[in-house]
Amino acid sequence: MELKHIDIAKLSVSPVNMRGAKKAPDLTNILPSVRARGVLVPLIVRTNGSTDAYEIVAGKRRYHAALAVAEEGGGIDELPCAIMEAGDDAAALEASLIENIARLDPDEMTRWETFTRLVREGRSPEAIAITFGLTEVQVKRTLALGNLLPRIRNLYRSEKIDAITVRHLTLASKTKQREWLALADDPETRAPVGQQLKAWLFGGASISTKVALFELSDFGGDIVADLFGEDSYFANVEQFWVAQNAAVEDRAEAYREAGWSEVVILEPGQPFQTWEHERRAKRKGGKVYIAMAHRGDVTFHEGYISLKEARKLAKGEVVEKSIRPEITGTGNDYVDLHRHAAVRAKLADEPGVALRVAVAHMIAGSPLWNVKVEQQRCGSDAVTESVETSASEAAFDARRREMLALLGFDPETSTITGGELDWLASLFVRLVRLDERQVLDILAIVMGETLHARSDMVDVLGLHLAVDMAPVWQADDALLDLIRDREVLLAMVEELAGRQVAEANAKETGKTLKAIIRDCIEGRNGRTKVEGWVPRWMRFPASSYTPRGGVGAADRSAAVASLIVPEPEAEPVREAA
């Protein structure tokens, strides 16, 4: 480079300067020195279209400090400059970044912008790493930020999300990134961050490829890698465990061939506690214990026996060797999966059997079925009691007792649903002995026990079955005490006593309006008793009393109204002439 002193009027900041597009630099710690001694360290510049004009590649703060001193009237000498060759943008970018990193590490987003421009100029990540004294992984990690959506990069730049969150977001597809941003934008939700974000991306379970005992190149499933190039995870946990279990079996067999007396493979998640075991050499009967964590880590503990076995041996007692299975875990998987495939293929042609299997699962559950009973509870004891003592609940309970007796269960059991898993096979055998009608009757009770009280299924079933609330419901204080809206109370008075009474009491208190409603329902104080009155909220379909709405049942009824299509009327049969 050529060293030369250049008039400050001939200098301008180059667009390749990594801080060129930023706000005015902070001169607090440099301005006093420039006032006292001028600019001592040369600026790095290059020609800008003519021999008289130069653009600053590195040294923007010294340049601005010199301008500030000139504006103060202190005068400024020509600035010392090192002149680069013109046209080499990549070299100019490197010069800018090297100087700024040496002075103060720029934020990671600024590095990303500059590194990206260097790549466009033809620099490889390896070359960038060598130039700036970084590892290639660090450079790739910075470049990986370019795969994030611009909004996420901006959130990171403004420190609204942390580095761990950004790192996990690089595991996400663009679609998943947009879903995350939607959660972040929603004031009623909270977007997952940090380690919670990884759980959200993997549906609660993630297993790192670092724990695999098998060659990743031989793995047939998908692997998701973060874009920083450091971490990767198995997309399908079940596929991982198939491969991992096979690798564990291979290692166990290798131990057996090496002469170990026994290899014990612990259940996943079962820890190996050293204080419950004693060290014992292979030649003296020591065993190998293989422990597998739920996250996939596998640990091999060589040369141990249990304390119980050690005590027996000390007494001269014979320790029975555990029986080695005749088939490996993967072999069991093979057998189980093929038998499962054959059974379900046959089951597909036997809907009557499938019905009984489904009912048995609904009652007793299984590792793949999680059926919960609707508790019919709320925060108000009065509301809970009102439901428990209703005619509908009494009728349902009577039918439930009949079905409990049919199944041979204790008639005092509160629900049919929720039996023990151990019952599943014996329960199916019981159901096989019943006819179709009886099984369907049991199914109806189980479905009633597990029907979500606040779901649109209640509304669609009420409409489909033409449920009439009047015969099974009677107005009580538990409901009336909950109504505090005068507009609603006036609308109810009009329904029960007529418009004239409602208008005459339009200015009365809520207490008075409730008294009128009770009088109409019970036929007291000279008012005619109204039979079968049901509030709009509780009808099928449900509706609101005011345009304000806010009634869940009314909203759900409106949502499912279009699903219920009336049955077409049958055309009359004409007799032949």
Coordinates of C-alpha atoms in Angstrom, one line a residue:
M1 CA 0.0 0.0 0.0
E2 CA 1.1 3.6 -0.7
L3 CA 1.2 5.9 2.4
K4 CA 0.1 9.5 1.7
H5 CA -1.4 12.5 3.6
I6 CA -4.7 13.5 2.0
D7 CA -6.9 16.7 2.4
I8 CA -10.0 15.8 4.5
A9 CA -12.2 17.5 1.8
K10 CA -11.2 14.8 -0.6
L11 CA -12.3 11.9 1.7
S12 CA -15.7 10.2 2.0
V13 CA -16.8 7.0 3.7
S14 CA -16.9 4.0 1.3
P15 CA -20.2 2.0 1.0
V16 CA -18.2 -1.2 1.7
N17 CA -17.2 0.1 5.1
M18 CA -18.9 -2.3 7.5
R19 CA -20.2 0.7 9.6
G20 CA -20.9 2.9 6.7
A21 CA -24.7 2.6 6.8
K22 CA -24.9 3.0 10.5
K23 CA -25.7 6.1 12.5
A24 CA -23.0 8.6 13.4
P25 CA -20.2 6.9 15.4
D26 CA -19.6 7.4 19.1
L27 CA -16.5 9.6 19.3
T28 CA -16.4 10.0 23.1
N29 CA -13.1 8.1 23.6
I30 CA -11.3 9.3 20.5
L31 CA -12.2 13.0 20.1
P32 CA -9.9 14.3 22.9
S33 CA -6.9 12.6 21.4
V34 CA -7.6 13.9 17.9
R35 CA -8.0 17.4 19.3
A36 CA -4.7 17.2 21.1
R37 CA -2.5 15.3 18.7
G38 CA -4.5 14.9 15.4
V39 CA -5.0 11.6 13.6
L40 CA -1.9 9.4 14.1
V41 CA -3.1 6.0 12.8
P42 CA -3.5 5.9 9.0
L43 CA -6.9 5.5 7.4
I44 CA -7.3 2.8 4.8
V45 CA -8.6 4.3 1.6
R46 CA -8.9 3.7 -2.1
T47 CA -9.4 5.9 -5.1
N48 CA -13.0 6.9 -5.9
G49 CA -13.4 7.6 -9.6
S50 CA -10.6 10.1 -9.9
T51 CA -7.1 10.5 -8.6
D52 CA -8.2 13.4 -6.3
A53 CA -11.1 11.7 -4.4
Y54 CA -10.7 8.8 -2.0
E55 CA -13.2 6.7 -0.1
I56 CA -12.5 5.4 3.4
V57 CA -12.5 1.6 3.7
A58 CA -11.5 1.6 7.4
G59 CA -11.1 4.5 9.8
K60 CA -14.5 6.1 9.8
R61 CA -14.4 7.2 13.5
R62 CA -11.0 8.9 13.0
Y63 CA -12.4 10.7 9.9
H64 CA -15.5 11.9 11.8
A65 CA -13.4 13.0 14.8
A66 CA -11.2 15.0 12.4
L67 CA -14.4 16.6 10.9
A68 CA -15.6 17.5 14.4
V69 CA -12.3 19.2 15.3
A70 CA -12.5 21.1 11.9
E71 CA -16.0 22.3 12.7
E72 CA -14.9 23.5 16.2
G73 CA -12.5 25.8 14.3
G74 CA -9.4 24.0 15.6
G75 CA -8.2 23.3 12.1
I76 CA -7.0 19.9 11.0
D77 CA -3.9 18.7 9.1
E78 CA -4.1 16.4 6.1
L79 CA -5.0 12.9 7.3
P80 CA -2.5 10.0 7.0
C81 CA -3.9 7.4 4.6
A82 CA -2.8 4.0 3.3
I83 CA -4.1 3.7 -0.3
M84 CA -5.4 0.3 -1.5
E85 CA -5.7 -0.8 -5.1
A86 CA -9.0 0.2 -6.6
G87 CA -11.7 -2.3 -7.5
D88 CA -11.0 -5.0 -4.9
D89 CA -14.2 -4.9 -2.9
A90 CA -13.5 -8.1 -1.0
A91 CA -10.1 -6.8 0.2
A92 CA -11.8 -3.6 1.2
L93 CA -14.4 -5.4 3.2
E94 CA -11.8 -7.5 4.9
A95 CA -9.8 -4.4 5.8
S96 CA -12.9 -2.8 7.3
L97 CA -14.0 -5.8 9.3
I98 CA -10.5 -6.6 10.5
E99 CA -10.0 -3.2 11.9
N100 CA -13.4 -3.0 13.5
I101 CA -13.1 -6.5 15.1
A102 CA -9.7 -5.5 16.5
R103 CA -11.3 -2.4 18.0
L104 CA -14.7 -3.7 19.1
D105 CA -16.5 -6.8 18.0
P106 CA -19.5 -5.8 15.9
D107 CA -22.8 -7.4 16.6
E108 CA -23.4 -10.8 15.0
M109 CA -25.9 -9.4 12.4
T110 CA -23.3 -6.9 11.2
R111 CA -20.8 -9.7 10.8
W112 CA -23.4 -11.7 8.9
E113 CA -24.0 -8.8 6.5
T114 CA -20.2 -8.3 5.9
F115 CA -19.4 -12.0 5.7
T116 CA -22.2 -12.5 3.2
R117 CA -20.9 -9.7 1.0
L118 CA -17.4 -11.3 1.2
V119 CA -18.9 -14.6 0.0
R120 CA -20.6 -12.8 -2.9
E121 CA -17.2 -11.4 -3.7
G122 CA -15.8 -14.9 -4.0
R123 CA -14.3 -15.6 -0.5
S124 CA -14.9 -19.1 0.9
P125 CA -15.8 -19.6 4.6
E126 CA -12.4 -21.2 5.1
A127 CA -10.6 -18.1 3.6
I128 CA -12.8 -15.7 5.8
A129 CA -11.9 -17.8 8.9
I130 CA -8.2 -17.6 8.2
T131 CA -8.3 -13.8 7.5
F132 CA -10.1 -13.0 10.8
G133 CA -8.6 -15.5 13.1
L134 CA -11.9 -17.4 13.5
T135 CA -12.7 -21.1 13.1
E136 CA -14.6 -22.2 10.0
V137 CA -17.5 -23.3 12.2
Q138 CA -17.8 -19.8 13.6
V139 CA -17.9 -18.3 10.2
K140 CA -20.5 -20.8 9.0
R141 CA -22.5 -20.2 12.2
T142 CA -22.6 -16.5 11.3
L143 CA -23.5 -17.1 7.7
A144 CA -26.3 -19.4 8.8
L145 CA -28.2 -16.4 10.1
G146 CA -29.0 -15.7 6.4
N147 CA -31.4 -18.7 6.4
L148 CA -33.6 -17.0 9.0
L149 CA -36.5 -14.9 7.9
P150 CA -35.6 -11.2 7.9
R151 CA -37.9 -10.4 10.7
I152 CA -36.2 -12.9 13.0
R153 CA -32.8 -11.5 12.1
N154 CA -34.1 -8.0 13.0
L155 CA -35.5 -9.3 16.3
Y156 CA -32.0 -10.7 17.1
R157 CA -30.3 -7.6 16.0
S158 CA -32.5 -5.5 18.4
E159 CA -31.8 -8.0 21.2
K160 CA -35.5 -9.0 21.5
I161 CA -34.6 -12.6 21.2
D162 CA -31.4 -14.3 22.5
A163 CA -28.7 -16.4 20.8
I164 CA -30.1 -19.7 22.0
T165 CA -33.5 -18.9 20.5
V166 CA -31.9 -17.9 17.2
R167 CA -29.9 -21.1 17.2
H168 CA -32.9 -23.3 17.6
L169 CA -34.9 -21.3 15.0
T170 CA -32.2 -22.3 12.5
L171 CA -33.6 -25.8 12.9
A172 CA -37.0 -24.7 11.7
S173 CA -38.2 -24.6 8.1
K174 CA -39.4 -21.3 6.8
T175 CA -43.0 -22.4 7.4
K176 CA -42.2 -23.3 11.1
Q177 CA -40.4 -19.9 11.4
R178 CA -43.6 -18.2 10.2
E179 CA -45.6 -20.1 12.8
W180 CA -43.3 -19.0 15.5
L181 CA -43.5 -15.4 14.4
A182 CA -47.4 -15.7 14.5
L183 CA -47.1 -16.8 18.1
A184 CA -44.7 -13.9 18.9
D185 CA -47.2 -11.4 17.3
D186 CA -50.2 -12.8 19.2
P187 CA -50.7 -10.8 22.4
E188 CA -52.7 -13.7 23.9
T189 CA -50.0 -16.3 23.4
R190 CA -46.4 -16.7 24.3
A191 CA -43.9 -17.8 21.7
P192 CA -41.5 -20.6 23.0
V193 CA -37.9 -19.5 23.5
G194 CA -34.7 -21.1 24.5
Q195 CA -34.9 -24.8 25.3
Q196 CA -38.7 -24.6 25.2
L197 CA -38.4 -23.7 21.5
K198 CA -36.5 -27.0 20.7
A199 CA -39.3 -28.9 22.5
W200 CA -41.9 -27.0 20.4
L201 CA -40.1 -27.8 17.2
F202 CA -39.8 -31.5 17.9
G203 CA -43.2 -32.0 19.5
G204 CA -41.7 -32.4 23.0
A205 CA -39.0 -34.9 22.1
S206 CA -35.6 -34.5 20.5
I207 CA -32.7 -36.8 20.3
S208 CA -29.3 -35.6 19.2
T209 CA -27.3 -37.5 16.6
K210 CA -24.3 -37.4 19.0
V211 CA -25.8 -40.2 21.0
A212 CA -26.1 -42.6 18.1
L213 CA -24.2 -45.9 18.3
F214 CA -24.7 -46.5 14.6
E215 CA -23.3 -44.9 11.5
L216 CA -25.4 -41.9 10.5
S217 CA -24.6 -42.6 6.9
D218 CA -26.5 -45.9 7.2
F219 CA -29.5 -44.4 8.9
G220 CA -32.6 -44.5 6.7
G221 CA -34.6 -41.7 8.5
D222 CA -34.4 -37.9 8.3
I223 CA -32.0 -35.9 10.3
V224 CA -32.6 -32.2 11.0
A225 CA -29.4 -30.1 11.5
D226 CA -29.2 -26.6 12.8
L227 CA -27.8 -24.2 10.3
F228 CA -24.9 -23.3 12.5
G229 CA -23.5 -26.7 11.6
E230 CA -23.0 -27.8 15.2
D231 CA -26.1 -29.8 16.2
S232 CA -28.4 -32.2 14.5
Y233 CA -31.3 -34.3 15.6
F234 CA -33.4 -37.3 14.5
A235 CA -36.7 -36.2 13.0
N236 CA -38.4 -39.4 13.9
V237 CA -37.7 -40.7 17.4
E238 CA -39.2 -44.1 16.7
Q239 CA -36.9 -44.7 13.8
F240 CA -33.9 -43.7 15.9
W241 CA -34.8 -46.2 18.6
V242 CA -35.1 -49.0 16.1
A243 CA -31.6 -48.3 14.9
Q244 CA -30.2 -47.6 18.4
N245 CA -31.6 -50.8 19.8
A246 CA -30.1 -52.8 17.0
A247 CA -26.8 -51.3 17.7
V248 CA -27.1 -52.0 21.4
E249 CA -27.8 -55.7 20.6
D250 CA -24.8 -55.8 18.3
R251 CA -22.6 -54.4 21.1
A252 CA -24.1 -56.8 23.6
E253 CA -23.3 -59.8 21.4
A254 CA -19.8 -58.5 21.0
Y255 CA -19.4 -58.5 24.8
R256 CA -20.7 -62.1 25.0
E257 CA -18.3 -63.2 22.3
A258 CA -15.5 -61.5 24.2
G259 CA -16.2 -63.9 27.2
W260 CA -18.3 -61.8 29.6
S261 CA -20.5 -64.1 31.7
E262 CA -23.6 -62.0 31.1
V263 CA -24.7 -58.8 29.4
V264 CA -27.7 -57.1 31.1
I265 CA -29.6 -54.5 29.0
L266 CA -31.6 -52.3 31.3
E267 CA -35.0 -50.9 30.4
P268 CA -34.8 -47.4 28.8
G269 CA -34.7 -44.8 31.6
Q270 CA -33.7 -47.3 34.3
P271 CA -30.5 -46.0 35.9
F272 CA -27.5 -48.0 36.8
Q273 CA -26.6 -47.3 40.4
T274 CA -23.0 -48.1 41.2
W275 CA -23.7 -48.2 45.0
E276 CA -26.1 -51.1 44.3
H277 CA -23.3 -53.1 42.6
E278 CA -19.9 -54.4 43.4
R279 CA -16.9 -54.4 41.0
R280 CA -16.0 -57.9 39.7
A281 CA -13.5 -58.8 37.0
K282 CA -14.6 -60.6 33.9
R283 CA -12.7 -63.8 34.8
K284 CA -14.5 -63.9 38.2
G285 CA -18.0 -63.6 36.7
G286 CA -18.3 -59.9 36.2
K287 CA -21.1 -58.7 34.0
V288 CA -21.7 -55.8 31.6
Y289 CA -24.7 -53.6 32.3
I290 CA -26.0 -51.4 29.5
A291 CA -28.1 -48.4 30.5
M292 CA -30.1 -46.4 28.0
A293 CA -31.5 -42.9 28.9
H294 CA -34.7 -41.6 27.4
R295 CA -32.7 -39.1 25.4
G296 CA -30.9 -41.9 23.7
D297 CA -27.6 -41.9 25.6
V298 CA -26.1 -45.4 26.1
T299 CA -23.6 -46.1 28.9
F300 CA -21.7 -49.4 29.2
H301 CA -20.7 -50.5 32.7
E302 CA -18.2 -53.3 32.5
G303 CA -17.3 -55.6 35.4
Y304 CA -20.1 -55.5 38.0
I305 CA -22.4 -57.8 39.9
S306 CA -25.3 -56.7 42.1
L307 CA -24.7 -56.5 45.9
K308 CA -27.3 -59.2 46.3
E309 CA -25.3 -61.6 44.1
A310 CA -22.1 -60.6 45.9
R311 CA -23.6 -61.5 49.3
K312 CA -24.8 -64.9 48.0
L313 CA -21.3 -65.7 46.6
A314 CA -19.7 -64.6 49.9
K315 CA -21.9 -67.2 51.7
G316 CA -21.0 -69.9 49.1
E317 CA -24.5 -69.9 47.7
V318 CA -25.0 -70.6 44.0
V319 CA -26.2 -67.6 42.0
E320 CA -28.5 -68.5 39.2
K321 CA -27.6 -67.0 35.9
S322 CA -30.4 -65.1 34.3
I323 CA -31.9 -66.7 31.3
R324 CA -30.8 -65.2 28.0
P325 CA -33.7 -64.6 25.7
E326 CA -33.7 -66.7 22.6
I327 CA -34.4 -63.7 20.4
T328 CA -33.0 -60.1 20.5
G329 CA -35.1 -57.0 21.1
T330 CA -35.0 -56.2 17.4
G331 CA -36.1 -59.8 16.7
N332 CA -39.0 -59.3 19.0
D333 CA -39.9 -56.1 17.1
Y334 CA -39.9 -58.1 13.9
V335 CA -42.2 -60.7 15.3
D336 CA -44.5 -58.2 17.0
L337 CA -44.9 -56.0 14.0
H338 CA -45.6 -58.8 11.5
R339 CA -48.2 -60.3 13.8
H340 CA -49.7 -56.9 14.3
A341 CA -50.0 -56.3 10.6
A342 CA -51.7 -59.6 10.1
V343 CA -54.2 -59.1 12.9
R344 CA -55.2 -55.6 11.8
A345 CA -55.6 -56.7 8.2
K346 CA -58.1 -59.3 9.4
L347 CA -59.7 -56.9 11.8
A348 CA -60.5 -54.5 8.9
D349 CA -63.0 -57.1 7.6
E350 CA -64.6 -57.7 11.0
P351 CA -66.4 -54.4 12.0
G352 CA -68.3 -56.2 14.8
V353 CA -65.1 -57.3 16.4
A354 CA -63.5 -53.9 15.9
L355 CA -66.5 -52.3 17.6
R356 CA -65.9 -54.4 20.7
V357 CA -62.1 -53.7 20.6
A358 CA -62.8 -50.0 20.4
V359 CA -65.3 -50.1 23.3
A360 CA -62.7 -52.1 25.4
H361 CA -60.0 -49.5 24.6
M362 CA -62.4 -46.6 25.5
I363 CA -63.1 -48.1 28.9
A364 CA -59.7 -49.5 29.9
G365 CA -57.3 -47.4 27.7
S366 CA -54.0 -48.5 26.3
P367 CA -50.5 -47.0 25.6
L368 CA -52.0 -45.5 22.4
W369 CA -55.4 -44.5 23.9
N370 CA -55.9 -41.7 26.4
V371 CA -59.6 -41.4 27.1
K372 CA -60.7 -38.9 29.8
V373 CA -64.0 -38.7 31.7
E374 CA -65.9 -35.4 31.6
Q375 CA -65.8 -34.2 35.2
Q376 CA -68.8 -31.8 34.9
R377 CA -67.2 -29.4 37.3
C378 CA -66.9 -25.7 37.5
G379 CA -65.8 -23.2 40.2
S380 CA -69.3 -22.8 41.6
D381 CA -70.5 -25.5 43.9
A382 CA -74.1 -24.3 43.2
V383 CA -73.7 -25.0 39.5
T384 CA -72.1 -28.4 40.1
E385 CA -74.9 -29.4 42.5
S386 CA -77.6 -28.2 40.0
V387 CA -76.2 -30.5 37.3
E388 CA -75.8 -33.4 39.6
T389 CA -79.4 -33.3 40.8
S390 CA -80.9 -32.6 37.3
A391 CA -83.4 -35.0 35.7
S392 CA -81.0 -35.6 32.8
E393 CA -78.2 -36.7 35.1
A394 CA -80.5 -39.0 37.0
A395 CA -81.7 -40.7 33.8
F396 CA -78.1 -41.1 32.5
D397 CA -76.9 -42.5 35.9
A398 CA -79.8 -45.1 35.8
R399 CA -78.7 -46.3 32.4
R400 CA -75.1 -46.4 33.5
R401 CA -76.0 -48.7 36.4
E402 CA -77.7 -51.0 34.0
M403 CA -74.5 -51.2 31.8
L404 CA -72.3 -51.7 34.9
A405 CA -74.4 -54.7 35.8
L406 CA -74.3 -56.0 32.2
L407 CA -70.4 -55.9 32.3
G408 CA -70.3 -57.5 35.8
F409 CA -68.8 -54.3 37.4
D410 CA -69.6 -52.9 40.8
P411 CA -72.9 -51.0 40.4
E412 CA -71.6 -48.3 42.8
T413 CA -68.7 -47.5 40.4
S414 CA -68.9 -43.8 39.4
T415 CA -68.0 -44.4 35.8
I416 CA -67.6 -47.2 33.3
T417 CA -64.7 -45.5 31.7
G418 CA -61.3 -45.5 33.3
G419 CA -60.8 -49.2 34.0
E420 CA -57.3 -50.6 34.6
L421 CA -55.2 -51.4 31.5
D422 CA -54.9 -55.0 32.8
W423 CA -58.6 -55.4 32.1
L424 CA -58.3 -54.8 28.4
A425 CA -58.1 -58.4 27.1
S426 CA -60.6 -59.8 29.7
L427 CA -62.9 -56.9 29.0
F428 CA -62.9 -57.6 25.2
V429 CA -63.7 -61.3 26.0
R430 CA -66.8 -60.1 28.0
L431 CA -67.9 -57.8 25.2
V432 CA -67.6 -60.7 22.7
R433 CA -70.2 -62.6 24.7
L434 CA -72.7 -59.7 24.3
D435 CA -74.9 -59.1 21.3
E436 CA -74.7 -56.0 19.1
R437 CA -77.5 -54.1 20.8
Q438 CA -75.9 -54.5 24.3
V439 CA -72.5 -53.4 23.0
L440 CA -74.0 -50.3 21.5
D441 CA -75.8 -49.5 24.7
I442 CA -72.5 -49.7 26.6
L443 CA -70.8 -47.6 23.9
A444 CA -73.5 -44.9 24.3
I445 CA -72.8 -44.6 28.0
V446 CA -69.1 -44.5 27.6
M447 CA -69.4 -41.9 24.9
G448 CA -71.7 -39.8 27.2
E449 CA -69.1 -40.1 30.0
T450 CA -66.3 -38.9 27.7
L451 CA -68.2 -36.2 25.7
H452 CA -66.5 -32.8 26.2
A453 CA -69.0 -30.5 27.9
R454 CA -67.8 -27.4 26.2
S455 CA -67.3 -28.7 22.7
D456 CA -69.3 -28.1 19.5
M457 CA -70.0 -31.8 19.5
V458 CA -72.7 -31.1 22.2
D459 CA -74.3 -28.6 19.9
V460 CA -74.2 -30.7 16.7
L461 CA -75.6 -33.7 18.6
G462 CA -78.3 -31.6 20.3
L463 CA -79.4 -30.4 16.9
H464 CA -79.1 -33.9 15.2
L465 CA -81.0 -35.6 18.0
A466 CA -83.6 -32.8 18.4
V467 CA -82.9 -32.5 22.1
D468 CA -85.7 -30.6 23.9
M469 CA -84.5 -29.1 27.2
A470 CA -88.0 -28.4 28.6
P471 CA -88.8 -31.9 29.9
V472 CA -85.4 -32.3 31.6
W473 CA -84.6 -28.9 32.9
Q474 CA -86.2 -26.5 35.4
A475 CA -85.1 -23.0 36.2
D476 CA -83.4 -22.7 39.5
D477 CA -81.6 -20.2 41.7
A478 CA -78.2 -21.5 40.6
L479 CA -78.9 -20.0 37.1
L480 CA -80.8 -16.9 38.1
D481 CA -78.2 -15.8 40.7
L482 CA -75.6 -15.8 37.9
I483 CA -77.6 -13.3 35.7
R484 CA -76.6 -9.7 36.5
D485 CA -77.3 -8.0 33.1
R486 CA -80.5 -5.9 33.3
E487 CA -80.9 -6.0 29.5
V488 CA -80.9 -9.8 29.6
L489 CA -83.3 -9.9 32.6
L490 CA -85.7 -7.5 30.8
A491 CA -85.7 -9.7 27.7
M492 CA -86.5 -12.7 29.9
V493 CA -89.3 -10.9 31.5
E494 CA -90.7 -10.1 28.1
E495 CA -90.5 -13.8 27.1
L496 CA -92.3 -14.9 30.3
A497 CA -94.8 -12.0 31.1
G498 CA -95.1 -10.2 27.8
R499 CA -93.8 -6.9 26.4
Q500 CA -96.3 -4.7 28.4
V501 CA -94.9 -6.0 31.7
A502 CA -91.3 -5.6 30.5
E503 CA -91.9 -2.0 29.5
A504 CA -93.7 -1.2 32.7
N505 CA -90.6 -2.5 34.7
A506 CA -87.9 -1.2 32.4
K507 CA -86.4 1.0 35.2
E508 CA -86.7 -1.6 38.0
T509 CA -83.7 -3.2 39.6
G510 CA -82.3 -6.5 38.7
K511 CA -83.6 -7.9 42.0
T512 CA -87.2 -6.9 41.1
L513 CA -86.8 -8.3 37.5
K514 CA -85.6 -11.7 38.9
A515 CA -88.6 -11.8 41.3
I516 CA -91.0 -11.3 38.3
I517 CA -89.2 -14.2 36.4
R518 CA -89.6 -16.5 39.5
D519 CA -93.2 -15.5 39.8
C520 CA -93.9 -16.5 36.2
I521 CA -92.0 -19.8 36.5
E522 CA -93.8 -20.8 39.7
G523 CA -97.2 -19.1 39.1
R524 CA -97.0 -16.8 42.2
N525 CA -98.3 -13.4 43.1
G526 CA -101.1 -13.4 40.6
R527 CA -98.9 -14.2 37.6
T528 CA -99.7 -17.0 35.2
K529 CA -97.4 -20.0 35.5
V530 CA -95.3 -20.5 32.3
E531 CA -94.6 -24.2 31.6
G532 CA -91.5 -25.4 29.8
W533 CA -89.7 -22.1 29.6
V534 CA -86.0 -22.6 28.6
P535 CA -83.6 -19.6 28.3
R536 CA -82.3 -19.0 24.8
W537 CA -78.8 -20.0 25.8
M538 CA -79.8 -23.5 26.7
R539 CA -81.9 -24.4 23.7
F540 CA -80.8 -26.3 20.6
P541 CA -79.9 -24.3 18.7
A542 CA -78.7 -21.8 21.4
S543 CA -78.8 -18.0 20.8
S544 CA -78.1 -14.8 22.7
Y545 CA -80.4 -12.1 24.2
T546 CA -78.3 -9.1 23.0
P547 CA -76.1 -8.2 20.1
R548 CA -73.2 -8.3 22.5
G549 CA -73.2 -12.1 22.6
G550 CA -70.4 -13.7 24.5
V551 CA -72.3 -16.9 25.1
G552 CA -70.2 -19.9 24.2
A553 CA -73.2 -22.2 23.4
A554 CA -74.7 -19.6 21.0
D555 CA -71.4 -19.2 19.2
R556 CA -71.0 -23.0 18.8
S557 CA -74.6 -23.5 17.6
A558 CA -74.0 -20.8 15.0
A559 CA -70.8 -22.5 13.9
V560 CA -72.4 -26.0 13.4
A561 CA -75.8 -24.8 12.0
S562 CA -74.7 -25.3 8.4
L563 CA -73.6 -28.9 9.2
I564 CA -77.2 -30.0 10.0
V565 CA -79.1 -30.5 6.8
P566 CA -82.8 -31.5 7.3
E567 CA -83.8 -34.8 5.9
P568 CA -85.7 -34.5 2.7
E569 CA -89.4 -35.3 2.9
A570 CA -90.3 -38.6 1.3
E571 CA -92.6 -38.3 -1.7
P572 CA -96.0 -39.9 -1.3
V573 CA -96.3 -43.4 -2.8
R574 CA -98.8 -43.4 -5.6
E575 CA -100.8 -46.6 -6.1
A576 CA -100.8 -48.0 -9.5
A577 CA -104.0 -47.5 -11.4

